[in-house]
Amino acid sequence: DTGVSQDPRHKITKRGQNVTFRCDPISEHNRLYWYRQTLGQGPEFLTYFQNEAQLEKSRLLSDRFSAERPKGSFSTLEIQRTEQGDSAMYLCASSLAAGPTDTQYFGPGTRLTVL
Amino acid sequence: QQPVQSPQAVILREGEDAVINCSSSKALYSVHWYRQKHGEAPVFLMILLKGGEQKGHEKISASFNEKKQQSSLYLTASQLSYSGTYFCGTEREDKLIFGTGTRLQVFP
């Protein structure tokens, strides 16, 4: 098991461009989460999937953000018409929701810089 | 509303002990503790599910007081590798709400 992986690790883009990030969860984990983290702050929840179903979206997730998990395995997070305020670390986590324990394991993140 | 952690920052010499507290204004149903080093992902340390539960991992342990809506993380005989930012997290409707964070620096 290689853990959660994310690609790319770094992305620099110009304001107004679209970007897409990919997350590969730990195999057989049925839940996948996206978080955003800015400098000095804890991760903030954006959205999560159980298998291929997107169960919740934070109000932080504007209409410019969309996430998919088409086959219940990897997930993509797309940001359209990026703004400078989108600059942050985007973290993906996965878990195997079973009973009372739901430990989330994080990937290395994608650091987005919008110029 | 996110849990509040105290202190915000701690500076230690190797071998010293530290306590990090996590308080919530809302009911805590479980507490997750993570450590994050600069530029890296948060790493899971432990989870406490029940009030009164205590857990330990090597020289790091934690307690959970459900009634007081608090959890504490205890670092004993700190090592250089303990440096990083510690976050508590509480589960709310399947997602984690992270605390304000405590930055820990251990010097030789």
PDB file of C-alpha atoms in Angstrom, chain B residues 40-85:
ATOM      1  CA  GLU B  40       4.053  18.053   4.248  1.00  0.00           C
ATOM      2  CA  ALA B  41       0.691  16.370   4.733  1.00  0.00           C
ATOM      3  CA  PRO B  42      -0.868  15.932   8.171  1.00  0.00           C
ATOM      4  CA  VAL B  43       0.105  12.587   9.674  1.00  0.00           C
ATOM      5  CA  PHE B  44      -2.392  10.710  11.807  1.00  0.00           C
ATOM      6  CA  LEU B  45      -1.300  10.169  15.415  1.00  0.00           C
ATOM      7  CA  MET B  46      -4.311   8.751  17.221  1.00  0.00           C
ATOM      8  CA  ILE B  47      -8.060   8.821  17.621  1.00  0.00           C
ATOM      9  CA  LEU B  48     -10.069   8.874  20.836  1.00  0.00           C
ATOM     10  CA  LEU B  49     -13.639   7.719  20.595  1.00  0.00           C
ATOM     11  CA  LYS B  50     -14.996   7.747  24.088  1.00  0.00           C
ATOM     12  CA  GLY B  51     -15.001  10.117  26.970  1.00  0.00           C
ATOM     13  CA  GLY B  52     -12.368   9.119  29.484  1.00  0.00           C
ATOM     14  CA  GLU B  53     -10.381   7.270  26.873  1.00  0.00           C
ATOM     15  CA  GLN B  54      -6.643   7.575  26.962  1.00  0.00           C
ATOM     16  CA  LYS B  55      -4.246   6.366  24.335  1.00  0.00           C
ATOM     17  CA  GLY B  56      -0.544   6.347  23.822  1.00  0.00           C
ATOM     18  CA  HIS B  57       1.893   5.939  20.995  1.00  0.00           C
ATOM     19  CA  GLU B  58       5.501   5.698  22.122  1.00  0.00           C
ATOM     20  CA  LYS B  59       5.979   8.820  24.224  1.00  0.00           C
ATOM     21  CA  ILE B  60       2.921  10.636  22.900  1.00  0.00           C
ATOM     22  CA  SER B  61      -0.388  10.086  24.644  1.00  0.00           C
ATOM     23  CA  ALA B  62      -3.785  11.742  24.735  1.00  0.00           C
ATOM     24  CA  SER B  63      -6.876  11.959  26.878  1.00  0.00           C
ATOM     25  CA  PHE B  64     -10.464  12.860  26.103  1.00  0.00           C
ATOM     26  CA  ASN B  65     -12.846  14.493  28.577  1.00  0.00           C
ATOM     27  CA  GLU B  66     -16.200  14.304  26.854  1.00  0.00           C
ATOM     28  CA  LYS B  67     -18.071  16.272  29.517  1.00  0.00           C
ATOM     29  CA  LYS B  68     -15.655  19.164  29.372  1.00  0.00           C
ATOM     30  CA  GLN B  69     -15.509  18.912  25.579  1.00  0.00           C
ATOM     31  CA  GLN B  70     -11.735  18.838  25.781  1.00  0.00           C
ATOM     32  CA  SER B  71      -8.840  16.693  24.744  1.00  0.00           C
ATOM     33  CA  SER B  72      -5.175  16.951  25.659  1.00  0.00           C
ATOM     34  CA  LEU B  73      -2.084  15.638  23.897  1.00  0.00           C
ATOM     35  CA  TYR B  74       0.931  14.828  26.084  1.00  0.00           C
ATOM     36  CA  LEU B  75       4.435  14.724  24.646  1.00  0.00           C
ATOM     37  CA  THR B  76       6.953  13.179  27.005  1.00  0.00           C
ATOM     38  CA  ALA B  77      10.721  13.474  26.714  1.00  0.00           C
ATOM     39  CA  SER B  78      10.383  15.323  23.433  1.00  0.00           C
ATOM     40  CA  GLN B  79      12.598  14.473  20.490  1.00  0.00           C
ATOM     41  CA  LEU B  80      13.696  16.654  17.603  1.00  0.00           C
ATOM     42  CA  SER B  81      11.359  14.688  15.355  1.00  0.00           C
ATOM     43  CA  TYR B  82       8.364  15.937  17.352  1.00  0.00           C
ATOM     44  CA  SER B  83       8.703  19.393  15.829  1.00  0.00           C
ATOM     45  CA  GLY B  84       5.749  20.419  13.697  1.00  0.00           C
ATOM     46  CA  THR B  85       2.240  21.759  13.973  1.00  0.00           C
TER      47      THR B  85
END
